[in-house]
Amino acid sequence: QVQLVESGGGLVQPGGSLRLSCAASGFTFSRYGMSWYRQAPGKERELVAGISSSGGTTTYEDSVKGRFTISRDNAKKTLYLQMNSLKPEDTAVYFCRSTTGYWGQGTQVTVSS
């Protein structure tokens, strides 16, 4: 059974940092690209960042370039999203997704003073 479990969300002040994790099980994690998406209230889910199976290639949505870093540890079967210089507009539920189409349940990130 495929499972993707996100963690690391929370409430942070503008300018702060958070590190999200996505623990994978039930499939061969190292063979598949992974992505982070987010969905803000009243908005559609959007792609934030993606990473290839080896971790050698990454892509970012324009608004997070230079602030967010996607990475993975294939030995630990875990995907990460380091988020720095957070802004109120980054407030959303963050989801990880495998290229096989599986989604995690999401973790809430709230950026507010």
Coordinates of C-alpha atoms in Angstrom, one line a residue:
Q1 CA 0.0 0.0 0.0
V2 CA 1.4 3.3 -1.1
Q3 CA 1.6 6.0 1.6
L4 CA 3.0 9.5 1.5
V5 CA 2.9 11.2 4.9
E6 CA 3.8 14.9 5.2
S7 CA 5.0 16.6 8.3
G8 CA 6.7 19.8 9.4
G9 CA 4.0 22.4 8.8
G10 CA 3.0 25.0 11.3
L11 CA 2.6 28.7 12.1
V12 CA 5.6 30.9 11.4
Q13 CA 6.2 34.6 11.2
P14 CA 6.9 36.3 7.9
G15 CA 10.6 35.9 7.1
G16 CA 10.8 32.7 9.0
S17 CA 11.6 29.2 7.8
L18 CA 10.1 25.7 7.9
R19 CA 11.2 22.3 6.6
L20 CA 8.6 20.0 5.3
S21 CA 9.1 16.2 5.1
C22 CA 7.3 13.6 3.1
A23 CA 7.9 10.0 4.2
A24 CA 7.2 7.5 1.4
S25 CA 6.4 3.8 1.7
G26 CA 4.8 1.0 -0.4
F27 CA 6.7 1.8 -3.7
T28 CA 10.3 2.0 -4.9
F29 CA 10.8 5.7 -4.0
S30 CA 14.2 6.0 -5.7
R31 CA 12.7 5.2 -9.1
Y32 CA 10.2 8.1 -9.3
G33 CA 10.2 11.9 -9.5
M34 CA 8.5 13.7 -6.7
S35 CA 6.8 17.1 -6.4
W36 CA 5.4 19.5 -3.8
Y37 CA 2.1 21.2 -4.4
R38 CA 0.2 23.7 -2.4
Q39 CA -3.4 24.8 -2.1
A40 CA -4.4 28.1 -0.6
P41 CA -8.0 28.7 0.6
G42 CA -10.3 29.4 -2.4
K43 CA -7.5 28.7 -4.9
E44 CA -6.6 25.8 -7.1
R45 CA -3.8 23.4 -6.2
E46 CA -0.5 24.5 -7.7
L47 CA 2.9 23.0 -8.4
V48 CA 5.6 24.4 -6.1
A49 CA 8.6 22.3 -6.9
G50 CA 9.7 19.1 -8.5
I51 CA 12.7 16.8 -8.3
S52 CA 13.9 13.9 -10.5
S53 CA 14.3 10.4 -9.2
S54 CA 18.0 10.9 -8.6
G55 CA 17.7 14.4 -7.2
G56 CA 19.9 15.7 -10.0
T57 CA 17.2 17.9 -11.6
T58 CA 14.9 20.3 -9.8
T59 CA 12.3 22.8 -10.9
Y60 CA 10.5 25.6 -9.1
E61 CA 7.5 27.8 -9.5
D62 CA 8.6 31.4 -10.1
S63 CA 7.3 32.8 -6.8
V64 CA 9.4 30.4 -4.7
K65 CA 12.7 30.5 -6.7
G66 CA 15.6 31.4 -4.4
R67 CA 13.5 30.9 -1.3
F68 CA 12.5 27.2 -1.4
T69 CA 14.7 24.1 -1.9
I70 CA 13.4 20.7 -2.8
S71 CA 15.6 17.7 -2.0
R72 CA 15.3 14.0 -1.3
D73 CA 17.1 11.2 0.6
N74 CA 16.4 8.0 -1.3
A75 CA 18.0 5.9 1.4
K76 CA 15.4 7.3 3.9
K77 CA 12.6 7.3 1.3
T78 CA 11.9 10.9 2.2
L79 CA 11.2 14.1 0.3
Y80 CA 12.0 17.5 1.7
L81 CA 11.0 21.1 1.1
Q82 CA 13.1 23.8 2.8
M83 CA 11.2 27.0 2.9
N84 CA 13.0 30.2 3.8
S85 CA 12.0 33.9 3.8
L86 CA 8.4 32.8 4.1
K87 CA 5.6 35.3 3.1
P88 CA 1.9 35.4 4.1
E89 CA 1.1 34.4 0.5
D90 CA 2.9 31.1 1.1
T91 CA 0.1 30.1 3.5
A92 CA -1.5 26.9 2.2
V93 CA -1.8 23.2 2.7
Y94 CA 1.3 21.6 1.2
F95 CA 1.1 18.2 -0.4
C96 CA 3.7 15.8 -1.8
R97 CA 3.0 13.8 -4.9
S98 CA 4.8 11.0 -6.7
T99 CA 4.9 10.8 -10.5
T100 CA 2.9 7.6 -10.1
G101 CA 0.0 9.9 -9.1
Y102 CA -0.2 9.3 -5.3
W103 CA -0.8 12.2 -3.0
G104 CA -0.1 12.7 0.7
Q105 CA -2.8 14.1 3.1
G106 CA -1.2 17.5 3.3
T107 CA 0.3 19.7 6.0
Q108 CA -0.8 23.2 6.9
V109 CA 1.6 26.1 6.6
T110 CA 0.5 29.4 8.0
V111 CA 2.7 32.5 7.7
S112 CA 1.4 35.3 9.9
S113 CA 2.5 37.8 12.5

